[in-house]
Coordinates of C-alpha atoms in Angstrom, one line a residue:
Chain I
M1 CA 7.4 45.2 217.5
I2 CA 8.4 47.4 214.6
P3 CA 7.1 45.7 211.4
T4 CA 9.6 44.6 208.8
I5 CA 9.0 46.6 205.7
D6 CA 9.0 45.0 202.3
W7 CA 10.6 47.8 200.3
G8 CA 9.8 46.1 197.0
V9 CA 6.1 46.9 197.7
I10 CA 6.2 50.4 199.1
G11 CA 9.4 51.4 197.4
P12 CA 7.8 52.9 194.3
V13 CA 5.5 55.0 196.4
A14 CA 8.4 56.2 198.6
I15 CA 10.5 57.0 195.5
V16 CA 7.7 59.3 194.0
A17 CA 7.1 61.0 197.4
V18 CA 10.8 61.7 197.8
T19 CA 11.0 62.9 194.2
G20 CA 8.4 65.5 195.0
M21 CA 10.4 66.7 198.1
I22 CA 13.7 66.8 196.1
A23 CA 12.0 68.7 193.3
L24 CA 10.6 71.2 195.8
I25 CA 14.1 71.8 197.2
V26 CA 15.6 72.1 193.7
H27 CA 12.9 74.6 192.8
M28 CA 13.7 76.5 196.0
I29 CA 17.4 76.7 195.0
T30 CA 17.2 77.3 191.3
G31 CA 13.9 79.1 191.0
N32 CA 12.2 79.4 187.6
S33 CA 15.5 79.1 185.7
E34 CA 15.7 78.6 182.0
K35 CA 17.0 75.1 182.4
N36 CA 13.9 74.0 184.3
F37 CA 15.8 71.7 186.8
T38 CA 12.6 71.1 188.7
Q39 CA 11.0 69.4 185.8
K40 CA 14.1 67.3 185.0
V41 CA 14.4 66.1 188.6
T42 CA 10.7 65.1 188.6
V43 CA 10.9 63.3 185.2
F44 CA 14.0 61.4 186.4
G45 CA 12.4 60.4 189.7
L46 CA 9.2 59.2 188.0
L47 CA 11.3 57.2 185.5
I48 CA 13.1 55.5 188.4
A49 CA 9.7 54.7 190.0
L50 CA 8.4 53.3 186.7
T51 CA 11.4 51.1 186.3
S52 CA 11.2 49.8 189.9
L53 CA 7.5 49.0 189.3
L54 CA 8.2 47.2 186.1
A55 CA 11.1 45.3 187.8
A56 CA 9.1 44.4 191.0
G57 CA 6.4 42.3 189.2
G58 CA 5.8 39.0 190.9
S59 CA 3.5 37.3 193.3
E60 CA 0.8 39.0 195.3
R61 CA 2.1 40.4 198.5
F62 CA 0.3 41.7 201.6
V63 CA 2.2 44.1 203.8
L64 CA 1.4 45.8 207.1
Q65 CA -1.8 43.9 207.7
E66 CA -3.3 44.5 204.2
M67 CA -2.7 48.2 204.5
V68 CA -0.7 47.8 201.3
V69 CA -1.8 45.0 199.0
M70 CA 0.4 44.6 195.9
D71 CA -1.8 42.5 193.6
R72 CA -1.9 42.5 189.8
L73 CA -4.5 45.2 189.6
G74 CA -2.7 47.3 192.1
S75 CA 0.6 47.2 190.4
V76 CA -0.9 47.9 187.0
G77 CA -2.8 50.8 188.5
Q78 CA 0.4 52.2 190.0
L79 CA 2.2 51.7 186.8
L80 CA -0.5 53.6 184.8
T81 CA -0.6 56.4 187.4
V82 CA 3.1 56.9 187.3
F83 CA 3.1 56.7 183.6
S84 CA 0.5 59.4 183.1
A85 CA 2.3 61.6 185.6
L86 CA 5.5 61.1 183.6
I87 CA 3.9 62.0 180.3
V88 CA 2.2 65.0 181.8
A89 CA 5.6 66.1 183.3
L90 CA 7.2 65.7 179.9
V91 CA 4.7 67.8 177.9
S92 CA 4.0 70.4 180.6
P93 CA 7.0 72.8 180.1
A94 CA 5.9 73.8 176.6
Y95 CA 2.3 74.3 177.7
L96 CA 3.1 76.2 180.9
E97 CA 5.4 78.4 178.8
A98 CA 2.6 79.0 176.2
K99 CA 0.1 79.9 178.9
R100 CA 2.7 81.9 180.8
I101 CA 2.2 80.0 184.1
K102 CA 5.5 80.4 185.8
L103 CA 5.2 78.1 188.7
G104 CA 7.7 75.4 189.2
E105 CA 5.8 74.1 192.2
F106 CA 3.6 72.3 189.6
Y107 CA 6.0 69.4 189.5
P108 CA 6.2 68.6 193.2
M109 CA 2.5 68.8 193.5
L110 CA 2.1 66.5 190.5
A111 CA 4.5 64.0 192.1
W112 CA 2.4 64.1 195.4
A113 CA -0.8 63.7 193.5
T114 CA 0.8 60.6 192.0
V115 CA 1.6 59.3 195.5
G116 CA -2.0 59.6 196.4
G117 CA -3.2 57.7 193.4
M118 CA -0.6 55.0 194.0
I119 CA -1.6 54.6 197.6
V120 CA -5.3 54.2 196.6
C121 CA -4.5 51.6 194.0
C122 CA -2.7 49.3 196.4
T123 CA -4.8 49.0 199.5
R124 CA -7.7 47.1 201.0
N125 CA -7.8 49.2 204.1
L126 CA -10.3 52.0 204.3
L127 CA -8.2 54.2 206.4
V128 CA -5.3 54.1 204.0
L129 CA -7.8 54.5 201.1
F130 CA -9.1 57.7 202.7
V131 CA -5.6 59.1 203.3
G132 CA -4.6 58.3 199.7
I133 CA -7.8 59.8 198.2
E134 CA -7.2 63.0 200.3
I135 CA -3.6 63.3 199.1
L136 CA -4.7 62.9 195.5
S137 CA -7.6 65.3 195.7
I138 CA -6.0 68.1 197.7
S139 CA -3.1 68.3 195.3
L140 CA -5.6 68.3 192.4
Y141 CA -7.6 71.1 194.0
V142 CA -4.5 73.2 194.2
L143 CA -3.3 72.3 190.7
A144 CA -6.8 73.2 189.2
G145 CA -6.3 76.7 190.5
L146 CA -2.7 77.0 189.1
H147 CA -3.6 79.4 186.4
R148 CA -4.1 82.3 188.8
T149 CA -4.7 85.1 186.3
S150 CA -7.7 83.2 184.8
K151 CA -11.1 83.5 186.5
K152 CA -12.1 80.2 185.1
S153 CA -9.2 78.4 186.7
E154 CA -10.1 79.9 190.1
E155 CA -13.7 79.0 189.6
S156 CA -12.8 75.5 188.8
A157 CA -10.5 75.1 191.8
I158 CA -13.1 76.5 194.2
K159 CA -15.9 74.3 192.8
Y160 CA -13.7 71.2 192.9
F161 CA -12.6 72.0 196.4
L162 CA -16.1 72.6 197.9
L163 CA -17.8 69.7 196.2
G164 CA -14.8 67.5 196.9
A165 CA -14.7 68.3 200.5
F166 CA -18.5 67.5 200.7
A167 CA -17.9 64.2 199.0
T168 CA -15.1 63.4 201.4
G169 CA -17.5 63.9 204.3
F170 CA -19.7 61.2 202.8
L171 CA -16.8 58.8 202.4
L172 CA -15.6 59.3 205.9
Y173 CA -19.0 58.8 207.4
G174 CA -19.4 55.6 205.4
I175 CA -16.0 54.4 206.7
A176 CA -17.0 55.2 210.3
M177 CA -20.2 53.1 209.8
F178 CA -18.2 50.3 208.3
Y179 CA -16.0 50.3 211.4
G180 CA -19.1 50.4 213.5
A181 CA -20.5 47.3 211.8
T182 CA -17.4 45.2 211.5
G183 CA -15.0 46.5 214.0
S184 CA -12.3 46.6 211.4
L185 CA -11.2 48.8 208.6
N186 CA -10.2 46.0 206.3
M187 CA -12.4 45.4 203.3
S188 CA -11.6 41.7 203.5
T189 CA -13.7 41.5 206.7
L190 CA -16.8 42.7 204.8
V191 CA -17.9 39.4 203.2
S192 CA -18.4 37.5 206.5
Y193 CA -20.4 40.3 208.1
W194 CA -22.4 40.8 205.0
L195 CA -23.4 37.1 204.7
H196 CA -23.5 36.0 208.4
G197 CA -23.8 39.2 210.4
A198 CA -26.8 40.2 212.5
P199 CA -29.6 42.0 210.5
E200 CA -28.9 45.4 212.2
N201 CA -25.3 45.0 211.1
K202 CA -26.5 44.5 207.6
I203 CA -28.5 47.7 207.7
L204 CA -25.5 49.6 208.9
L205 CA -23.3 48.0 206.2
S206 CA -25.8 48.9 203.5
L207 CA -25.8 52.5 204.6
S208 CA -22.0 52.5 204.8
F209 CA -21.8 51.1 201.3
A210 CA -24.2 53.8 200.1
L211 CA -22.1 56.6 201.6
I212 CA -18.8 55.1 200.5
A213 CA -20.2 54.7 197.0
V214 CA -21.1 58.4 197.0
G215 CA -17.6 59.3 198.1
I216 CA -15.8 57.1 195.6
G217 CA -18.4 57.8 192.9
F218 CA -17.6 61.5 193.2
K219 CA -13.9 60.8 192.6
C220 CA -14.7 58.6 189.6
S221 CA -17.2 61.2 188.4
L222 CA -20.0 58.7 188.1
A223 CA -23.4 60.2 187.5
P224 CA -25.2 61.6 189.5
F225 CA -22.1 62.8 191.3
H226 CA -20.5 64.1 188.1
Q227 CA -21.6 67.7 188.0
W228 CA -18.2 69.1 188.9
T229 CA -16.4 67.3 186.0
P230 CA -17.2 69.6 183.0
D231 CA -16.7 72.8 184.9
V232 CA -13.4 71.7 186.5
Y233 CA -12.1 70.3 183.2
E234 CA -13.0 73.5 181.4
G235 CA -11.4 75.9 183.8
A236 CA -8.3 74.0 185.0
P237 CA -5.0 74.2 183.0
T238 CA -5.1 71.5 180.3
N239 CA -2.0 69.7 181.5
V240 CA -3.5 69.4 185.0
V241 CA -6.7 68.1 183.4
A242 CA -4.6 65.5 181.4
F243 CA -3.5 64.1 184.8
M244 CA -6.9 64.4 186.5
A245 CA -8.6 62.5 183.7
T246 CA -6.0 59.7 183.6
G247 CA -3.7 59.2 186.6
G248 CA -6.2 60.8 188.9
K249 CA -9.0 58.5 187.8
V250 CA -7.1 55.2 187.9
G251 CA -6.9 55.2 191.7
A252 CA -10.6 55.9 192.1
F253 CA -11.6 53.3 189.5
V254 CA -9.4 50.6 191.2
A255 CA -10.8 51.6 194.6
L256 CA -14.4 51.2 193.3
W257 CA -13.6 47.8 191.8
N258 CA -11.8 46.6 194.9
F259 CA -14.7 47.7 197.1
A260 CA -17.2 45.9 194.9
D261 CA -15.0 42.9 194.8
S262 CA -14.8 42.7 198.6
F263 CA -18.5 41.8 198.7
G264 CA -17.5 38.5 197.2
H265 CA -20.1 37.3 194.7
A266 CA -22.8 38.0 197.2
G267 CA -23.4 41.6 196.5
R268 CA -26.6 41.4 194.4
F269 CA -27.9 44.6 195.9
V270 CA -24.5 46.3 195.7
G271 CA -24.1 45.2 192.1
M272 CA -27.5 46.5 191.1
T273 CA -26.8 49.8 192.7
I274 CA -23.5 50.2 190.9
A275 CA -25.2 49.0 187.7
T276 CA -27.7 51.9 188.1
L277 CA -24.9 54.4 188.5
A278 CA -23.2 52.9 185.4
V279 CA -26.3 53.3 183.3
L280 CA -26.8 56.8 184.4
S281 CA -23.2 57.7 183.8
M282 CA -23.1 56.2 180.4
L283 CA -26.3 58.0 179.4
V284 CA -25.4 61.4 180.9
G285 CA -21.9 61.2 179.5
N286 CA -22.7 60.2 176.0
V287 CA -25.9 62.2 175.5
L288 CA -24.6 65.5 176.9
A289 CA -21.3 65.1 175.1
M290 CA -23.1 65.3 171.8
A291 CA -24.2 68.9 172.6
Q292 CA -20.7 70.1 173.5
K293 CA -18.7 72.5 171.3
N294 CA -15.9 72.9 173.8
I295 CA -13.1 70.3 173.6
K296 CA -12.4 70.0 177.3
R297 CA -16.1 69.8 178.2
L298 CA -16.5 67.1 175.6
L299 CA -13.6 65.2 177.0
A300 CA -15.1 65.6 180.5
Y301 CA -18.4 64.1 179.4
S302 CA -16.4 61.3 177.6
S303 CA -14.6 60.6 180.9
I304 CA -18.0 60.4 182.7
A305 CA -19.1 57.8 180.1
N306 CA -15.9 55.9 180.6
A307 CA -16.4 55.9 184.4
G308 CA -19.8 54.3 183.5
Y309 CA -18.0 51.5 181.7
V310 CA -15.7 50.9 184.7
A311 CA -18.8 50.8 186.9
V312 CA -20.2 48.0 184.6
A313 CA -17.1 46.0 185.4
A314 CA -17.4 46.7 189.1
A315 CA -21.1 45.8 189.1
S316 CA -20.3 42.5 187.4
V317 CA -17.6 41.6 189.9
A318 CA -19.9 42.2 192.9
I319 CA -22.4 39.7 191.5
A320 CA -20.5 37.0 189.5
F321 CA -18.5 34.3 191.0
R322 CA -14.7 34.8 190.9
L323 CA -14.3 37.2 188.0
N324 CA -10.7 38.3 187.7
H325 CA -9.4 41.8 187.0
I326 CA -8.3 41.2 183.4
A327 CA -11.2 43.3 182.1
L328 CA -10.4 46.3 184.3
I329 CA -6.7 46.1 183.6
F330 CA -7.2 46.1 179.9
F331 CA -9.8 48.8 180.0
L332 CA -7.6 51.1 182.2
F333 CA -4.6 50.5 180.0
G334 CA -6.5 51.6 176.9
Y335 CA -8.3 54.4 178.7
V336 CA -5.2 56.0 180.2
L337 CA -3.1 55.8 177.0
T338 CA -5.9 57.0 174.8
S339 CA -7.0 59.9 176.9
L340 CA -3.4 60.9 177.5
G341 CA -2.9 60.9 173.8
V342 CA -5.8 63.1 173.1
F343 CA -4.7 65.6 175.7
V344 CA -1.1 65.6 174.3
V345 CA -2.6 66.6 170.9
V346 CA -4.6 69.4 172.6
L347 CA -1.6 70.5 174.6
A348 CA 0.6 70.6 171.5
M349 CA -1.7 73.0 169.8
A350 CA -1.3 75.7 172.6
K351 CA 0.6 78.7 171.4
D352 CA 1.1 82.3 172.6
G353 CA -1.2 82.0 175.6
E354 CA -4.0 80.6 173.4
E355 CA -5.1 77.0 173.3
P356 CA -7.8 75.2 171.3
M357 CA -11.1 75.7 173.1
S358 CA -13.8 74.8 170.7
L359 CA -14.1 72.1 168.2
D360 CA -13.7 74.7 165.4
D361 CA -10.2 75.4 166.7
L362 CA -9.2 71.9 165.6
K363 CA -10.0 72.8 162.0
G364 CA -7.0 72.5 159.7
L365 CA -5.1 70.2 162.0
A366 CA -4.5 67.7 159.2
S367 CA -2.7 70.3 157.1
R368 CA -1.0 72.0 160.0
S369 CA 0.4 68.8 161.5
P370 CA -0.4 65.5 159.9
I371 CA 1.3 63.6 162.7
L372 CA -1.1 65.1 165.3
A373 CA -4.1 64.5 163.1
Y374 CA -3.4 60.9 162.3
S375 CA -2.5 60.2 166.0
L376 CA -5.9 61.7 166.8
V377 CA -7.5 59.2 164.4
V378 CA -6.0 56.3 166.4
F379 CA -7.1 57.7 169.7
V380 CA -10.6 58.5 168.6
L381 CA -10.9 54.9 167.2
S382 CA -9.8 53.6 170.6
L383 CA -12.2 55.8 172.5
I384 CA -15.1 54.5 170.3
G385 CA -13.7 51.0 170.6
L386 CA -13.4 50.3 166.9
G387 CA -10.7 48.3 165.1
P388 CA -7.5 46.8 166.4
V389 CA -6.9 49.3 169.2
S390 CA -6.8 48.8 173.0
G391 CA -10.1 50.6 173.6
F392 CA -11.9 47.8 171.8
L393 CA -10.2 45.1 173.9
G394 CA -11.1 46.7 177.2
K395 CA -14.8 47.1 176.3
L396 CA -14.9 43.6 174.9
F397 CA -13.7 42.1 178.2
I398 CA -16.0 44.3 180.3
L399 CA -19.0 43.1 178.1
K400 CA -17.9 39.5 178.7
D401 CA -17.8 40.1 182.4
A402 CA -21.3 41.6 182.4
L403 CA -22.6 38.6 180.5
T404 CA -21.0 36.2 183.0
A405 CA -22.7 38.1 185.7
N406 CA -26.1 37.7 183.9
L407 CA -26.3 41.4 183.3
A408 CA -27.2 41.1 179.7
W409 CA -29.4 44.2 179.8
L410 CA -26.4 46.2 181.1
A411 CA -24.2 44.9 178.3
V412 CA -26.8 46.0 175.8
V413 CA -26.9 49.5 177.3
M414 CA -23.2 49.6 177.1
V415 CA -23.0 48.6 173.4
L416 CA -25.7 51.2 172.5
N417 CA -23.8 53.8 174.4
S418 CA -20.6 53.0 172.5
I419 CA -22.5 53.7 169.3
F420 CA -23.8 57.0 170.7
G421 CA -20.2 57.8 171.6
A422 CA -19.1 57.4 168.0
F423 CA -21.1 60.5 166.9
Y424 CA -19.3 63.1 168.9
Y425 CA -15.9 61.4 168.7
F426 CA -16.2 61.5 165.0
G427 CA -17.1 65.2 165.3
M428 CA -13.6 65.7 166.6
L429 CA -12.2 64.0 163.5
R430 CA -14.4 66.0 161.2
S431 CA -13.1 69.2 162.6
A432 CA -9.5 68.0 162.5
F433 CA -9.7 67.1 158.8
A434 CA -11.7 70.2 157.7
P435 CA -9.8 73.0 155.9
A436 CA -8.1 75.5 158.2
E437 CA -9.8 78.7 159.3
G438 CA -7.7 81.6 160.6
D439 CA -4.3 80.4 161.9
A440 CA -2.9 78.0 159.3
R441 CA 0.7 77.9 160.4
P442 CA 2.2 74.5 160.7
I443 CA 2.6 73.2 164.3
S444 CA 6.1 72.1 165.2
L445 CA 6.4 69.4 167.9
S446 CA 9.2 69.4 170.5
I447 CA 11.1 66.2 171.2
P448 CA 9.2 65.4 174.4
Q449 CA 5.9 66.0 172.7
T450 CA 6.8 63.7 169.8
F451 CA 8.0 61.1 172.2
S452 CA 4.9 61.1 174.4
L453 CA 2.6 61.0 171.4
S454 CA 4.5 58.0 169.9
V455 CA 4.5 56.1 173.2
C456 CA 0.7 56.6 173.4
V457 CA 0.1 55.5 169.8
V458 CA 2.4 52.5 170.1
G459 CA 0.7 51.5 173.4
V460 CA -2.8 51.9 172.0
I461 CA -2.1 49.7 169.0
G462 CA 0.5 47.5 170.7
A463 CA -2.0 46.3 173.4
V464 CA -3.8 44.5 170.6
V465 CA -0.8 43.3 168.6
F466 CA 1.1 42.0 171.6
Y467 CA -2.0 40.8 173.3
A468 CA -0.8 37.4 174.2
P469 CA 2.7 38.3 175.5
L470 CA 1.2 41.2 177.5
L471 CA -1.2 38.8 179.2
A472 CA 1.6 36.4 179.9
H473 CA 3.8 39.1 181.3
L474 CA 0.9 40.3 183.6
G475 CA 0.7 36.7 184.8
L476 CA -3.0 36.5 184.1
R477 CA -3.1 33.3 182.1
Chain S
M1 CA -27.3 54.1 243.9
K2 CA -24.6 55.5 246.1
I3 CA -23.2 59.0 245.5
T4 CA -19.5 59.0 245.2
P5 CA -17.1 62.0 244.9
D6 CA -16.4 60.8 241.3
M7 CA -20.0 61.2 240.5
I8 CA -20.2 64.7 241.9
V9 CA -17.3 65.8 239.8
F10 CA -18.8 64.1 236.8
A11 CA -22.2 65.7 237.3
M12 CA -20.7 69.2 237.7
L13 CA -18.6 68.9 234.6
A14 CA -21.3 67.3 232.5
G15 CA -23.9 69.7 233.7
M16 CA -21.8 72.7 232.8
A17 CA -20.9 71.2 229.5
A18 CA -24.6 70.6 228.7
L19 CA -25.5 74.2 229.7
S20 CA -22.8 75.7 227.5
A21 CA -23.8 73.5 224.7
V22 CA -27.3 74.9 225.0
G23 CA -25.7 78.4 225.0
V24 CA -24.1 77.7 221.6
V25 CA -27.5 77.4 220.0
A26 CA -29.3 79.9 222.2
F27 CA -27.1 83.0 221.7
R28 CA -27.9 85.1 218.7
N29 CA -24.5 86.6 218.6
A30 CA -22.0 84.4 216.7
V31 CA -19.0 85.4 218.8
R32 CA -20.9 84.4 222.0
S33 CA -21.9 81.1 220.5
A34 CA -18.3 80.5 219.5
L35 CA -17.1 81.2 223.1
C36 CA -19.7 78.8 224.5
L37 CA -18.4 76.2 222.1
V38 CA -14.9 76.7 223.4
F39 CA -16.2 76.3 226.9
T40 CA -18.0 73.1 225.9
F41 CA -14.9 71.6 224.3
F42 CA -12.8 72.4 227.4
L43 CA -15.3 70.8 229.8
L44 CA -15.5 67.7 227.6
G45 CA -11.7 67.6 227.8
F46 CA -11.9 67.7 231.6
L47 CA -14.6 65.1 231.5
Y48 CA -12.2 62.8 229.7
F49 CA -9.5 63.5 232.3
A50 CA -11.9 62.7 235.1
L51 CA -12.5 59.3 233.4
N52 CA -8.8 58.6 233.3
M53 CA -8.5 59.1 229.5
E54 CA -5.5 61.5 229.5
M55 CA -4.7 61.0 225.8
L56 CA -8.3 61.6 224.7
G57 CA -8.4 64.7 227.0
I58 CA -5.2 66.1 225.6
T59 CA -6.3 65.5 222.0
Q60 CA -9.7 67.1 222.7
I61 CA -8.1 70.3 224.0
V62 CA -5.3 70.5 221.4
V63 CA -7.4 69.6 218.3
Y64 CA -10.8 71.0 219.1
T65 CA -10.2 73.9 221.5
G66 CA -6.9 74.7 219.7
A67 CA -7.1 74.1 216.0
I68 CA -10.8 73.9 215.2
M69 CA -11.9 76.8 217.3
V70 CA -9.3 79.0 215.7
L71 CA -10.8 78.1 212.4
F72 CA -14.3 78.9 213.6
L73 CA -13.1 82.3 214.9
F74 CA -11.3 83.0 211.7
V75 CA -14.5 82.4 209.7
I76 CA -16.6 84.5 212.0
M77 CA -14.0 87.3 211.8
L78 CA -13.7 87.1 207.9
L79 CA -17.5 86.9 207.4
N80 CA -18.1 89.7 209.9
L81 CA -21.0 87.9 211.4
G82 CA -22.0 90.5 214.0
A83 CA -25.7 91.2 213.5
S84 CA -28.1 88.5 214.3
H85 CA -30.6 89.3 211.6
V86 CA -28.2 88.0 209.1
L87 CA -28.6 84.6 210.6
E88 CA -32.4 84.5 210.5
E89 CA -33.7 81.9 208.1
K90 CA -36.8 81.8 206.1
S91 CA -39.0 78.7 206.2
D92 CA -37.8 76.2 203.7
P93 CA -39.2 72.8 202.5
K94 CA -35.6 71.5 202.7
K95 CA -35.7 71.9 206.4
V96 CA -38.5 69.4 206.8
I97 CA -36.7 66.8 204.6
G98 CA -33.5 67.5 206.5
I99 CA -35.2 66.9 209.8
G100 CA -36.7 63.7 208.4
F101 CA -33.3 62.4 207.3
G102 CA -31.7 63.5 210.6
V103 CA -34.3 61.7 212.7
S104 CA -34.0 58.5 210.7
L105 CA -30.3 58.6 211.1
A106 CA -30.5 59.2 214.8
V107 CA -33.0 56.3 215.1
L108 CA -30.7 54.0 213.2
L109 CA -27.7 54.9 215.3
A110 CA -29.6 54.7 218.5
S111 CA -30.9 51.3 217.6
Q112 CA -27.3 50.2 217.3
I113 CA -26.0 51.9 220.5
V114 CA -28.7 51.8 223.1
P115 CA -29.2 48.0 223.4
V116 CA -25.5 47.7 224.1
L117 CA -25.4 50.5 226.6
I118 CA -28.4 49.2 228.6
K119 CA -26.6 46.0 229.4
V120 CA -23.5 47.8 230.7
N121 CA -23.3 48.3 234.5
A122 CA -19.8 49.5 235.3
P123 CA -17.9 50.3 232.2
T124 CA -14.2 49.4 232.5
A125 CA -11.6 49.7 229.8
P126 CA -8.7 47.2 229.8
E127 CA -5.7 48.4 231.7
G128 CA -3.7 51.0 229.7
F129 CA -6.4 51.3 227.0
G130 CA -6.1 54.6 225.1
S131 CA -2.9 55.6 227.0
P132 CA -0.3 57.7 225.1
Q133 CA 2.1 54.8 225.2
V134 CA -0.4 52.4 223.6
I135 CA -1.4 54.9 220.9
G136 CA 2.2 55.8 220.2
N137 CA 3.0 52.1 219.9
V138 CA 0.2 51.4 217.5
L139 CA 0.9 54.5 215.5
F140 CA 4.5 53.5 214.9
T141 CA 3.9 49.8 214.3
D142 CA 0.6 48.7 212.8
Y143 CA -0.4 52.1 211.4
V144 CA 3.1 53.3 210.3
F145 CA 2.1 53.4 206.7
P146 CA -0.9 55.7 206.9
F147 CA 1.0 57.7 209.6
E148 CA 3.8 58.4 207.1
A149 CA 1.3 59.0 204.3
V150 CA -0.3 61.7 206.4
S151 CA 3.0 63.5 206.6
I152 CA 2.9 63.8 202.8
L153 CA -0.7 65.1 203.1
L154 CA 0.5 67.8 205.6
L155 CA 3.4 68.7 203.4
L156 CA 1.3 69.2 200.3
G157 CA -1.2 71.2 202.4
I158 CA 1.5 73.6 203.3
V159 CA 3.0 73.9 199.8
G160 CA -0.5 74.1 198.3
S161 CA -1.7 76.9 200.5
V162 CA 1.5 78.9 199.9
L163 CA 1.0 78.3 196.2
L164 CA -2.5 79.6 196.2
A165 CA -1.9 82.4 198.6
K166 CA 1.1 83.8 196.6
R167 CA -1.2 85.7 194.4
R168 CA -0.4 87.6 191.2
L169 CA 3.3 87.9 191.5
S170 CA 4.5 89.5 188.2

């Protein structure tokens, strides 16, 4: 029997996939024309997908035997993935022009990377998860090497590819063991085998959990599987990094959370393992970020620390009884908008093949472009988690979850780390408000750049101001 | 135990497969090892045919003997692995740890598999198990979503490799 397909659920994924194909064909016909039709087609398609996602909201739906699960977390994850792809597609033309990367294939690849992220967000089936992660990663490997005249970009692509392929091996091995232990690829079968299965089964399941955690941990850049992050972020084109750090991470974070969630509340061992990874990531991220002078490396370590915060949420859900996904949703919302915003600021500063590399290059930003500087203030506050910005809300909810799960020590570590984080985040602001050195020309912003920046600022502040209606719209309360 | 013609065929195929598998490790020349590997894969394919698993046999020959062996040969060709002394390894503490991990993994897997296998007398699969019809059916019904997703994966593999191979144009 051919299954009936609920297009409301897989429609957005299909739209983005087809957008990529159409963009590729358009690029084939028009080439690298001045009008940049490829980019326009991609932006248009992503907009349609975004609208369909916003319109689709409703009850939880399972399609094709849980291969696609459209729950709240999944649909918000998809929304954020598509949104970050859209913003990146909007601000990319100016950057690619400035760096003289004349490759229109960037846009179809970006669309397909988005497809991968979307698939990962909405599944409880390990086979589908694997295919989704592969789609996401392989397009990111290629995109990392997009700047072909730069040695650093090539290095970053090769490093990412080799380490990524290695991590994929772990993931696949773990999935195979999962199948061996449960005879199924659905995460929902896990709990009963975990609680009532034979002891040998439990050994196999623990091993499978460890291997899958390595695989997903690599994609989330959790310490100690984080070593690729700073090098890849430093070498890859900044617009690609902007997607890697936001849309590319959302899928992995959601997968980690879903996997931890599928242990029910019985995963004491699992929760403790993830909590260890969380502590390591927060420490590695925040401590090493303090020593960084390079903006992209600093943001890479910051994203490792943020992965640690997500892992805190995942650890809590594996242990505590019936936590829901509000914490993760709010954290992801804040994280994606804030990081995108910071990257838009960095991208907007690129000119004549040059872009800001070190923190010193940020100097004089306040006089060169007050808009950029003051937006940066908002984003930095959100990254630290201070004041009425979405970063604060996300962290607060995660702390609450950790306390519910009796992980008070983990909550303390997280608060301490947030304070560490303040040091280097404020370092960015100190540079931005220092007097200009060298180039002091004002920075003019294009319309897409201004638009993206304002959407991010409004989102970061709006998440707090419109907290209650947002929660109601998400159907969480 | 009675010796049936089936068993003779099986013993011949399995024996040759095992012999050529030993050859993969024993030869010092990389090309000879690779050819032995081709032979092993082929014989395994025939073994599957002999066990009435046509689909598995076809997949074995197409995927392993076809695609994966071509990759192996490409790598050997590109790395120019002719001389055997290149492949000689020094003693390394990592080896011991590696062997330790390998053995423990093997023990774990064996503890799962062996008890089940001992109980089995005459293994029979349900009628039509693993036939091309059944697999095609499942692929286009239950697994249609990952199946379609893989098509995107292949597409981006092609576009991506062209993108990376198209070096330094202008």
